[in-house]
CSV table of C-alpha atoms and ligand atoms in Angstrom, one decimal:
chain,number,residue,atom,x,y,z
A,1,MET,CA,-46.8,-53.3,-20.4
A,2,THR,CA,-46.9,-51.6,-23.8
A,3,MET,CA,-50.3,-51.3,-25.6
A,4,ASN,CA,-49.6,-54.0,-28.3
A,5,LYS,CA,-48.9,-56.6,-25.6
A,6,ARG,CA,-52.5,-56.5,-24.7
A,7,ILE,CA,-54.0,-59.0,-27.0
A,8,SER,CA,-57.6,-58.6,-25.9
A,9,ASP,CA,-59.7,-57.5,-23.0
A,10,LYS,CA,-58.4,-60.3,-20.8
A,11,ILE,CA,-55.2,-61.5,-22.4
A,12,TYR,CA,-51.7,-60.1,-22.1
A,13,TYR,CA,-48.6,-61.3,-23.9
A,14,ILE,CA,-45.8,-62.1,-21.4
A,15,GLY,CA,-43.5,-64.0,-23.7
A,16,VAL,CA,-39.9,-63.4,-24.7
A,17,ASN,CA,-37.6,-63.3,-27.8
A,18,ASP,CA,-34.5,-65.3,-28.3
A,19,ARG,CA,-32.0,-63.8,-30.8
A,20,ALA,CA,-29.0,-65.4,-29.2
A,21,THR,CA,-29.5,-69.1,-29.7
A,22,ALA,CA,-28.0,-70.3,-32.9
A,23,LYS,CA,-29.7,-73.6,-33.1
A,24,PHE,CA,-33.1,-74.4,-31.6
A,25,GLU,CA,-33.2,-77.8,-29.9
A,26,ALA,CA,-29.4,-77.7,-30.5
A,27,MET,CA,-30.2,-78.6,-34.1
A,28,TRP,CA,-32.3,-76.2,-36.2
A,29,PRO,CA,-30.8,-72.9,-37.2
A,30,ILE,CA,-32.9,-69.9,-36.4
A,31,PRO,CA,-31.6,-66.9,-38.4
A,32,MET,CA,-34.8,-64.9,-37.5
A,33,GLY,CA,-34.6,-65.9,-33.9
A,34,VAL,CA,-37.5,-67.5,-32.0
A,35,SER,CA,-40.0,-66.3,-29.5
A,36,TYR,CA,-41.2,-68.3,-26.5
A,37,ASN,CA,-44.7,-67.1,-26.1
A,38,SER,CA,-46.5,-67.0,-22.8
A,39,TYR,CA,-49.8,-65.4,-22.0
A,40,LEU,CA,-51.6,-64.1,-19.0
A,41,VAL,CA,-55.4,-64.5,-18.8
A,42,VAL,CA,-56.8,-62.1,-16.1
A,43,GLY,CA,-60.3,-63.1,-14.9
A,44,SER,CA,-62.4,-61.3,-12.3
A,45,GLU,CA,-61.5,-64.0,-9.7
A,46,LYS,CA,-58.4,-65.7,-10.9
A,47,ALA,CA,-55.4,-65.1,-13.2
A,48,ALA,CA,-53.8,-67.9,-15.3
A,49,ILE,CA,-50.4,-68.0,-16.9
A,50,ILE,CA,-50.6,-70.1,-20.1
A,51,ASP,CA,-47.2,-71.8,-20.7
A,52,GLY,CA,-43.8,-70.8,-19.4
A,53,VAL,CA,-40.7,-69.7,-21.3
A,54,GLU,CA,-37.1,-71.1,-21.8
A,55,VAL,CA,-35.3,-70.9,-18.4
A,56,SER,CA,-32.8,-68.2,-19.3
A,57,HIS,CA,-35.7,-65.8,-19.9
A,58,ALA,CA,-37.7,-66.7,-16.8
A,59,LEU,CA,-36.9,-63.4,-15.0
A,60,SER,CA,-38.3,-61.4,-17.9
A,61,GLN,CA,-41.5,-63.4,-17.8
A,62,ILE,CA,-41.8,-62.9,-14.1
A,63,ALA,CA,-41.2,-59.2,-14.5
A,64,TYR,CA,-44.0,-59.0,-17.1
A,65,ILE,CA,-46.4,-60.8,-14.8
A,66,ARG,CA,-45.7,-58.4,-11.9
A,67,GLU,CA,-46.0,-55.4,-14.2
A,68,THR,CA,-49.4,-56.7,-15.5
A,69,LEU,CA,-50.9,-57.9,-12.2
A,70,GLY,CA,-49.5,-55.3,-9.8
A,71,ASP,CA,-50.2,-56.6,-6.2
A,72,ARG,CA,-52.4,-59.4,-7.5
A,73,GLN,CA,-50.8,-62.9,-7.7
A,74,PRO,CA,-51.3,-65.3,-10.6
A,75,ASP,CA,-53.3,-68.4,-9.5
A,76,TYR,CA,-52.7,-71.0,-12.2
A,77,LEU,CA,-50.0,-72.0,-14.5
A,78,VAL,CA,-51.5,-74.0,-17.4
A,79,ILE,CA,-49.0,-76.2,-19.2
A,80,ASN,CA,-50.1,-77.0,-22.7
A,81,HIS,CA,-46.7,-78.4,-23.6
A,82,MET,CA,-43.9,-79.7,-21.3
A,83,GLU,CA,-40.9,-79.3,-23.6
A,84,PRO,CA,-38.4,-77.3,-21.7
A,85,ASP,CA,-38.5,-74.3,-24.1
A,86,HIS,CA,-41.8,-73.7,-22.4
A,87,SER,CA,-41.5,-75.3,-19.0
A,88,GLY,CA,-38.0,-74.3,-18.1
A,89,SER,CA,-39.3,-71.4,-16.1
A,90,ILE,CA,-41.6,-73.5,-13.8
A,91,ALA,CA,-39.3,-73.7,-10.8
A,92,LEU,CA,-38.6,-69.9,-10.9
A,93,LEU,CA,-42.3,-69.1,-11.4
A,94,LEU,CA,-43.2,-71.2,-8.3
A,95,HIS,CA,-40.4,-69.5,-6.4
A,96,ALA,CA,-41.7,-66.0,-7.4
A,97,PHE,CA,-45.4,-66.9,-6.9
A,98,PRO,CA,-45.7,-69.6,-4.2
A,99,GLY,CA,-49.5,-69.8,-4.4
A,100,LEU,CA,-49.4,-70.9,-8.1
A,101,GLN,CA,-51.2,-74.1,-9.0
A,102,ILE,CA,-50.0,-76.1,-11.9
A,103,VAL,CA,-52.7,-77.2,-14.4
A,104,GLY,CA,-52.1,-80.1,-16.8
A,105,ASN,CA,-53.2,-83.5,-17.8
A,106,ASN,CA,-51.9,-86.7,-16.1
A,107,GLN,CA,-49.0,-87.0,-18.6
A,108,THR,CA,-48.0,-83.4,-18.1
A,109,LEU,CA,-48.0,-83.7,-14.4
A,110,ALA,CA,-45.8,-86.8,-14.5
A,111,MET,CA,-43.3,-84.9,-16.6
A,112,VAL,CA,-43.5,-81.9,-14.2
A,113,LYS,CA,-42.6,-84.2,-11.4
A,114,GLY,CA,-39.8,-86.0,-13.4
A,115,TYR,CA,-38.2,-82.8,-14.7
A,116,TYR,CA,-38.7,-80.3,-11.8
A,117,GLY,CA,-39.5,-82.5,-8.8
A,118,VAL,CA,-42.8,-80.7,-8.4
A,119,ALA,CA,-45.7,-82.9,-7.3
A,120,ASP,CA,-47.7,-80.6,-5.0
A,121,HIS,CA,-50.0,-77.7,-6.0
A,122,THR,CA,-51.1,-79.5,-9.1
A,123,ILE,CA,-54.5,-79.8,-10.7
A,124,ALA,CA,-55.1,-82.7,-13.1
A,125,ILE,CA,-57.6,-82.0,-15.8
A,126,LYS,CA,-59.3,-84.2,-18.4
A,127,ASP,CA,-60.2,-83.7,-22.0
A,128,GLY,CA,-63.0,-81.2,-22.3
A,129,GLU,CA,-62.8,-80.1,-18.7
A,130,GLU,CA,-63.3,-76.4,-17.7
A,131,LEU,CA,-61.7,-74.1,-15.2
A,132,SER,CA,-63.4,-70.9,-14.2
A,133,LEU,CA,-61.4,-67.7,-13.7
A,134,GLY,CA,-64.5,-65.8,-12.5
A,135,ASP,CA,-66.0,-64.0,-15.5
A,136,VAL,CA,-64.2,-66.1,-18.0
A,137,THR,CA,-63.6,-69.8,-18.5
A,138,LEU,CA,-60.8,-72.0,-19.8
A,139,GLN,CA,-61.5,-75.2,-21.5
A,140,PHE,CA,-58.9,-77.9,-22.2
A,141,PHE,CA,-58.6,-80.1,-25.3
A,142,LEU,CA,-56.2,-83.0,-25.2
A,143,THR,CA,-54.3,-83.1,-28.5
A,144,PRO,CA,-51.6,-85.7,-27.9
A,145,LEU,CA,-48.5,-86.0,-30.0
A,146,VAL,CA,-48.5,-82.5,-31.5
A,147,HIS,CA,-45.6,-83.1,-31.0
A,148,TRP,CA,-45.2,-84.7,-27.5
A,149,PRO,CA,-47.6,-87.1,-25.8
A,150,GLU,CA,-48.8,-84.6,-23.2
A,151,THR,CA,-49.6,-81.7,-25.6
A,152,MET,CA,-53.0,-80.0,-25.2
A,153,MET,CA,-54.7,-76.8,-26.1
A,154,THR,CA,-56.6,-74.3,-24.0
A,155,LEU,CA,-59.6,-72.3,-25.1
A,156,LEU,CA,-60.6,-69.0,-23.5
A,157,LYS,CA,-64.3,-69.5,-24.4
A,158,GLU,CA,-65.6,-65.9,-23.9
A,159,GLU,CA,-62.9,-64.4,-26.0
A,160,LYS,CA,-62.8,-67.2,-28.7
A,161,THR,CA,-59.1,-67.5,-28.2
A,162,LEU,CA,-57.3,-70.8,-28.5
A,163,PHE,CA,-53.8,-71.3,-26.9
A,164,THR,CA,-52.4,-74.1,-29.1
A,165,GLY,CA,-48.9,-74.8,-27.8
A,166,ASP,CA,-46.4,-75.5,-30.6
A,167,ALA,CA,-49.2,-76.1,-33.2
A,168,PHE,CA,-49.6,-73.2,-35.6
A,169,GLY,CA,-46.3,-71.8,-34.3
A,170,CYS,CA,-43.1,-70.9,-36.3
A,171,PHE,CA,-39.6,-69.8,-35.9
A,172,GLY,CA,-38.9,-66.0,-36.0
A,173,ALA,CA,-38.7,-63.6,-33.0
A,174,LEU,CA,-41.4,-61.0,-32.6
A,175,ASN,CA,-40.1,-57.6,-33.6
A,176,GLY,CA,-42.3,-55.3,-31.7
A,177,ALA,CA,-45.8,-56.4,-32.6
A,178,VAL,CA,-47.4,-59.6,-31.3
A,179,VAL,CA,-50.6,-60.0,-33.3
A,180,ASP,CA,-50.5,-60.6,-37.1
A,181,THR,CA,-52.8,-57.6,-37.8
A,182,GLU,CA,-50.0,-55.3,-36.6
A,183,MET,CA,-47.1,-56.6,-38.7
A,184,ASP,CA,-46.1,-57.9,-42.1
A,185,ALA,CA,-46.5,-61.6,-41.3
A,186,GLU,CA,-45.3,-62.8,-44.6
A,187,PRO,CA,-41.7,-63.7,-43.5
A,188,TYR,CA,-43.1,-66.1,-40.9
A,189,PHE,CA,-44.8,-68.4,-43.4
A,190,PRO,CA,-41.7,-70.1,-44.7
A,191,GLU,CA,-40.5,-70.4,-41.1
A,192,MET,CA,-43.8,-72.1,-40.3
A,193,VAL,CA,-43.2,-74.7,-43.0
A,194,ARG,CA,-39.6,-75.2,-41.8
A,195,TYR,CA,-40.7,-75.5,-38.2
A,196,TYR,CA,-43.5,-77.9,-39.0
A,197,SER,CA,-41.3,-80.1,-41.3
A,198,SER,CA,-38.4,-80.3,-38.9
A,199,ILE,CA,-40.2,-80.7,-35.6
A,200,VAL,CA,-43.9,-81.8,-36.1
A,201,GLY,CA,-43.6,-83.4,-39.5
A,202,LYS,CA,-43.5,-87.0,-38.2
A,203,TYR,CA,-46.9,-86.5,-36.4
A,204,GLY,CA,-49.2,-85.5,-39.3
A,205,ARG,CA,-51.8,-88.1,-38.2
A,206,PHE,CA,-52.0,-86.6,-34.8
A,207,VAL,CA,-52.2,-83.0,-36.1
A,208,GLN,CA,-55.2,-84.2,-38.1
A,209,LYS,CA,-56.7,-85.7,-35.0
A,210,ALA,CA,-56.2,-82.5,-33.1
A,211,ILE,CA,-57.8,-80.5,-35.9
A,212,ALA,CA,-60.8,-82.9,-35.7
A,213,ARG,CA,-60.9,-82.6,-31.9
A,214,LEU,CA,-61.2,-78.8,-32.3
A,215,ALA,CA,-64.2,-79.0,-34.5
A,216,GLY,CA,-66.6,-78.0,-31.7
A,217,ALA,CA,-64.3,-75.2,-30.4
A,218,GLU,CA,-65.3,-71.7,-31.4
A,219,PHE,CA,-62.2,-69.5,-31.9
A,220,ASP,CA,-61.1,-66.6,-34.1
A,221,THR,CA,-57.7,-66.0,-32.5
A,222,VAL,CA,-54.9,-68.5,-32.1
A,223,CYS,CA,-52.1,-67.9,-29.6
A,224,PRO,CA,-49.2,-70.4,-30.3
A,225,THR,CA,-46.1,-70.8,-28.2
A,226,HIS,CA,-43.8,-69.5,-31.0
A,227,GLY,CA,-44.3,-66.7,-33.5
A,228,PRO,CA,-47.2,-64.3,-34.1
A,229,VAL,CA,-50.7,-64.5,-32.7
A,230,TRP,CA,-52.9,-65.4,-35.6
A,231,ARG,CA,-56.1,-63.4,-36.2
A,232,GLU,CA,-56.0,-61.9,-39.7
A,233,HIS,CA,-54.3,-64.9,-41.3
A,234,LEU,CA,-55.9,-67.5,-39.1
A,235,SER,CA,-57.6,-69.4,-41.9
A,236,ARG,CA,-54.5,-69.4,-44.0
A,237,VAL,CA,-52.5,-70.8,-41.1
A,238,VAL,CA,-55.0,-73.5,-40.3
A,239,ASP,CA,-55.2,-74.4,-44.0
A,240,LEU,CA,-51.4,-74.6,-44.2
A,241,TYR,CA,-51.3,-76.9,-41.1
A,242,ASP,CA,-54.1,-79.0,-42.5
A,243,LYS,CA,-52.3,-79.5,-45.8
A,244,LEU,CA,-48.9,-80.1,-44.3
A,245,SER,CA,-50.3,-82.7,-41.9
A,246,ARG,CA,-52.1,-84.5,-44.7
A,247,TYR,CA,-48.7,-84.5,-46.4
A,248,GLU,CA,-50.2,-82.8,-49.4
A,249,PRO,CA,-47.5,-81.0,-51.4
A,250,LEU,CA,-47.9,-77.2,-51.4
A,251,ASP,CA,-46.9,-76.9,-55.1
A,252,GLU,CA,-45.9,-78.9,-58.2
A,253,GLY,CA,-42.2,-78.1,-57.8
A,254,ALA,CA,-39.3,-80.3,-57.2
A,255,THR,CA,-36.6,-80.9,-54.6
A,256,ILE,CA,-33.3,-82.3,-55.6
A,257,VAL,CA,-30.9,-83.3,-52.9
A,258,TYR,CA,-27.5,-84.7,-53.8
A,259,GLY,CA,-24.2,-85.6,-52.2
A,260,SER,CA,-21.0,-85.5,-54.2
A,261,MET,CA,-17.4,-85.6,-53.3
A,262,TYR,CA,-15.8,-85.1,-56.7
A,263,GLY,CA,-18.7,-83.7,-58.8
A,264,ASN,CA,-19.8,-86.8,-60.7
A,265,THR,CA,-23.1,-87.3,-58.8
A,266,GLU,CA,-23.6,-83.6,-58.9
A,267,ARG,CA,-23.5,-83.6,-62.7
A,268,MET,CA,-26.3,-86.2,-62.7
A,269,ALA,CA,-28.3,-84.0,-60.3
A,270,GLU,CA,-27.7,-81.0,-62.6
A,271,ALA,CA,-28.9,-83.1,-65.6
A,272,VAL,CA,-32.1,-84.1,-63.7
A,273,ALA,CA,-32.7,-80.4,-62.9
A,274,GLU,CA,-32.2,-79.5,-66.6
A,275,GLY,CA,-34.7,-82.2,-67.5
A,276,LEU,CA,-37.2,-80.9,-64.9
A,277,ALA,CA,-36.9,-77.4,-66.2
A,278,GLU,CA,-37.4,-78.6,-69.8
A,279,ALA,CA,-40.5,-80.5,-68.6
A,280,GLY,CA,-41.9,-77.2,-67.4
A,281,VAL,CA,-41.2,-77.4,-63.6
A,282,ARG,CA,-40.7,-73.8,-62.5
A,283,ASN,CA,-39.9,-74.1,-58.8
A,284,ILE,CA,-36.9,-76.4,-58.4
A,285,SER,CA,-35.0,-76.4,-55.1
A,286,MET,CA,-31.6,-77.9,-55.2
A,287,HIS,CA,-29.5,-78.9,-52.1
A,288,ASN,CA,-26.0,-80.1,-51.7
A,289,ALA,CA,-26.5,-82.4,-48.7
A,290,SER,CA,-23.1,-81.5,-47.3
A,291,VAL,CA,-23.9,-77.8,-47.3
A,292,SER,CA,-27.7,-77.1,-46.9
A,293,ASP,CA,-29.1,-77.4,-43.4
A,294,LEU,CA,-31.4,-80.3,-42.9
A,295,SER,CA,-34.3,-78.1,-41.9
A,296,TYR,CA,-34.3,-76.3,-45.2
A,297,ILE,CA,-34.2,-79.6,-47.1
A,298,LEU,CA,-37.1,-81.0,-45.1
A,299,ALA,CA,-39.1,-77.9,-45.7
A,300,ASP,CA,-38.7,-78.2,-49.4
A,301,VAL,CA,-39.5,-81.9,-49.3
A,302,PHE,CA,-42.8,-81.0,-47.6
A,303,ARG,CA,-43.4,-78.1,-50.1
A,304,HIS,CA,-42.8,-79.8,-53.5
A,305,ARG,CA,-44.5,-82.7,-55.1
A,306,HIS,CA,-41.3,-84.1,-56.7
A,307,LEU,CA,-38.3,-85.4,-54.9
A,308,VAL,CA,-35.0,-86.6,-56.4
A,309,LEU,CA,-32.2,-88.0,-54.2
A,310,ALA,CA,-28.8,-88.6,-55.7
A,311,ALA,CA,-25.9,-90.2,-53.7
A,312,PRO,CA,-22.5,-91.8,-54.0
A,313,THR,CA,-21.7,-95.1,-52.6
A,314,TYR,CA,-19.4,-94.7,-49.6
A,315,SER,CA,-17.7,-97.5,-47.7
A,316,ASP,CA,-20.2,-100.0,-49.0
A,317,GLY,CA,-23.1,-97.8,-47.9
A,318,LEU,CA,-24.5,-94.4,-48.5
A,319,PHE,CA,-22.4,-91.2,-48.5
A,320,PRO,CA,-23.0,-90.1,-44.9
A,321,PRO,CA,-24.4,-86.5,-45.5
A,322,MET,CA,-27.0,-88.2,-47.8
A,323,ALA,CA,-27.7,-90.9,-45.2
A,324,THR,CA,-28.7,-88.2,-42.7
A,325,VAL,CA,-31.1,-86.6,-45.2
A,326,VAL,CA,-32.6,-89.9,-46.3
A,327,ASP,CA,-33.1,-91.1,-42.7
A,328,ALA,CA,-34.7,-87.8,-41.8
A,329,ILE,CA,-37.2,-88.0,-44.7
A,330,ALA,CA,-37.9,-91.7,-43.9
A,331,ALA,CA,-38.5,-90.9,-40.2
A,332,ARG,CA,-41.3,-88.5,-41.3
A,333,SER,CA,-43.2,-91.2,-43.3
A,334,ILE,CA,-44.1,-88.9,-46.2
A,335,PRO,CA,-46.6,-90.2,-48.8
A,336,ASN,CA,-47.9,-88.4,-51.9
A,337,ARG,CA,-44.6,-87.6,-53.5
A,338,ARG,CA,-43.2,-88.5,-56.9
A,339,VAL,CA,-39.7,-89.9,-56.0
A,340,ALA,CA,-36.6,-90.8,-58.0
A,341,LEU,CA,-33.3,-92.1,-56.9
A,342,VAL,CA,-29.8,-91.8,-58.5
A,343,GLY,CA,-26.8,-93.7,-57.2
A,344,SER,CA,-23.1,-93.6,-58.1
A,345,HIS,CA,-20.1,-95.8,-57.4
A,346,THR,CA,-16.7,-96.9,-58.5
A,347,TRP,CA,-16.5,-100.6,-57.8
A,348,ALA,CA,-19.7,-101.9,-56.0
A,349,PRO,CA,-23.0,-100.1,-56.2
A,350,ARG,CA,-24.8,-99.6,-52.9
A,351,ALA,CA,-26.3,-96.2,-52.8
A,352,VAL,CA,-29.7,-96.9,-54.5
A,353,LYS,CA,-30.0,-100.1,-52.5
A,354,ALA,CA,-29.4,-98.2,-49.2
A,355,MET,CA,-31.9,-95.5,-50.1
A,356,THR,CA,-34.5,-98.0,-51.1
A,357,ALA,CA,-34.0,-99.9,-47.9
A,358,ALA,CA,-34.4,-96.7,-45.8
A,359,PHE,CA,-37.8,-96.1,-47.4
A,360,GLU,CA,-38.9,-99.8,-47.2
A,361,SER,CA,-41.3,-99.6,-44.3
A,362,THR,CA,-42.5,-96.0,-45.1
A,363,PRO,CA,-45.2,-94.7,-47.4
A,364,THR,CA,-42.5,-93.0,-49.5
A,365,GLU,CA,-42.4,-94.9,-52.8
A,366,GLN,CA,-40.2,-94.6,-55.9
A,367,SER,CA,-42.2,-93.5,-58.9
A,368,VAL,CA,-39.6,-94.3,-61.6
A,369,GLU,CA,-36.8,-96.8,-62.2
A,370,PRO,CA,-33.7,-95.6,-60.3
A,371,ILE,CA,-30.4,-94.8,-62.2
A,372,THR,CA,-27.0,-96.1,-61.1
A,373,ILE,CA,-23.8,-94.8,-62.7
A,374,LYS,CA,-20.3,-96.1,-62.5
A,375,HIS,CA,-17.4,-93.7,-62.5
A,376,SER,CA,-18.1,-90.5,-64.4
A,377,PRO,CA,-21.4,-90.0,-66.2
A,378,ASP,CA,-21.1,-90.3,-69.9
A,379,ALA,CA,-23.5,-88.7,-72.4
A,380,ASP,CA,-25.9,-91.6,-72.2
A,381,ALA,CA,-26.0,-91.4,-68.4
A,382,LEU,CA,-26.7,-87.7,-68.5
A,383,ALA,CA,-29.4,-88.3,-71.1
A,384,SER,CA,-30.9,-90.9,-68.8
A,385,ALA,CA,-31.0,-88.4,-66.0
A,386,ARG,CA,-32.8,-85.9,-68.2
A,387,ALA,CA,-35.2,-88.6,-69.3
A,388,LEU,CA,-35.8,-89.6,-65.6
A,389,ALA,CA,-36.9,-86.0,-65.0
A,390,HIS,CA,-39.5,-86.1,-67.8
A,391,THR,CA,-40.8,-89.5,-66.6
A,392,LEU,CA,-41.0,-88.2,-63.0
A,393,VAL,CA,-43.3,-85.3,-63.9
A,394,GLY,CA,-45.2,-87.5,-66.3
A,395,LYS,CA,-44.1,-85.9,-69.5
B,1,FMN,C1,-13.9,-92.6,-48.7
B,1,FMN,C2,-14.6,-93.2,-49.9
B,1,FMN,C3,-15.2,-94.4,-49.9
B,1,FMN,C4,-15.8,-95.0,-51.0
B,1,FMN,N1,-16.4,-96.2,-50.9
B,1,FMN,C5,-16.9,-96.8,-52.0
B,1,FMN,C6,-17.5,-98.1,-52.0
B,1,FMN,O1,-17.6,-98.7,-50.9
B,1,FMN,N2,-17.9,-98.6,-53.1
B,1,FMN,C7,-17.8,-98.0,-54.3
B,1,FMN,O2,-18.2,-98.5,-55.3
B,1,FMN,N3,-17.3,-96.7,-54.4
B,1,FMN,C8,-16.9,-96.1,-53.3
B,1,FMN,N4,-16.3,-94.9,-53.3
B,1,FMN,C9,-16.3,-94.2,-54.6
B,1,FMN,C10,-17.4,-93.3,-54.8
B,1,FMN,O3,-18.6,-93.9,-54.7
B,1,FMN,C11,-17.3,-92.5,-56.0
B,1,FMN,O4,-16.2,-91.7,-55.9
B,1,FMN,C12,-18.5,-91.6,-56.3
B,1,FMN,O5,-19.6,-92.4,-56.6
B,1,FMN,C13,-18.2,-90.6,-57.3
B,1,FMN,O6,-19.2,-89.6,-57.2
B,1,FMN,P1,-18.8,-88.1,-56.8
B,1,FMN,O7,-17.8,-87.6,-57.8
B,1,FMN,O8,-20.1,-87.4,-56.9
B,1,FMN,O9,-18.2,-88.1,-55.4
B,1,FMN,C14,-15.7,-94.3,-52.2
B,1,FMN,C15,-15.1,-93.0,-52.3
B,1,FMN,C16,-14.5,-92.5,-51.2
B,1,FMN,C17,-13.9,-91.2,-51.3
B,2,FE2,FE1,-42.2,-78.5,-28.6
B,3,FE2,FE1,-41.9,-75.1,-28.5
């Protein structure tokens, strides 16, 4: 066990890095890789593993536990989150350490049984309950739907360290150091916004509940299941999560997402961008929906106050790459945005109607009159796109 894997007096890092998987959850690209963080809390009487790792890395985790504990056996496996990126190693952990008792809430234990057929050697805990490891104590906080129903957090009271599961986590493997004080943590922040927007973004309300539930918990270190351990940047990370989960834009910029087969809708999107720039918007993110990965689009939608969606009509509906984007934004129920829609068609306009319908039962509201163009945009149409930009930013 190298020095920088010892996080504090009682806590050791026993997680792993994945730089081989191209898409996390078979969906989200991870160019910086991802870490599956696991921690070992060694008390005077008992030792607890906090969360497992993805199954293909289970043997590494087991080796790190043996290296840290020597002849001593781990007593508990606390499961803050049952998603298989953290629970996949359960069966192998039980095989390696037969005395291990699994600690989780009722929902966790039902999932453990359903996924791994394990029903014995379990300890069901309730919100606020404590578990003594001898000279130190774990306390459990149920924080459901951040981002699964069973998610909870575990506090090591004496060391003011909170194990938060996926909350406050991010994409990006750990390149040597584990704690943010020992690295340049800056590259992880955009990856936190992208992780949050893609995976947690629908559950802002529950992230807010979790933050409220933690009000009484005293901690100065956060150990998430992905990315760095937060100590130096803890308040920045908590602020970022608070803002994202309140759906507050991070800046006054604009996201333009367009689909275009033959360039006509794209010309409208370009005209909107020119108008936004004229109106003084400095950070404008543009995405061709057929090219940009959805996670980068969603991250920009969470980041910027303004959102413009431009799409062709396709087979009496929405151009499919834009339908994917629109559905993903609608699924996340995002309020507090200034939104404009642009549609194109050749014989029967459907794009604006389809986008409007997708947002109908969501808090995402159009802020300006939509524009529909037929065939190729003429000078008037392009002028209306620039005007829409000015109206959108209130100028
Ligand atoms: C396969 C396909 C299906 C289309 N279906 C429709 C349609 O149902 N109704 C319509 O008005 N236009 C339809 N169009 C025309 C497009 O909407 C039109 O080409 C587009 O709005 C032009 O924008 P673009 O140059 O940005 O692709 C279709 C085009 C293609 C290629
Ligand atoms: Fe998860
Ligand atoms: Fe995870």
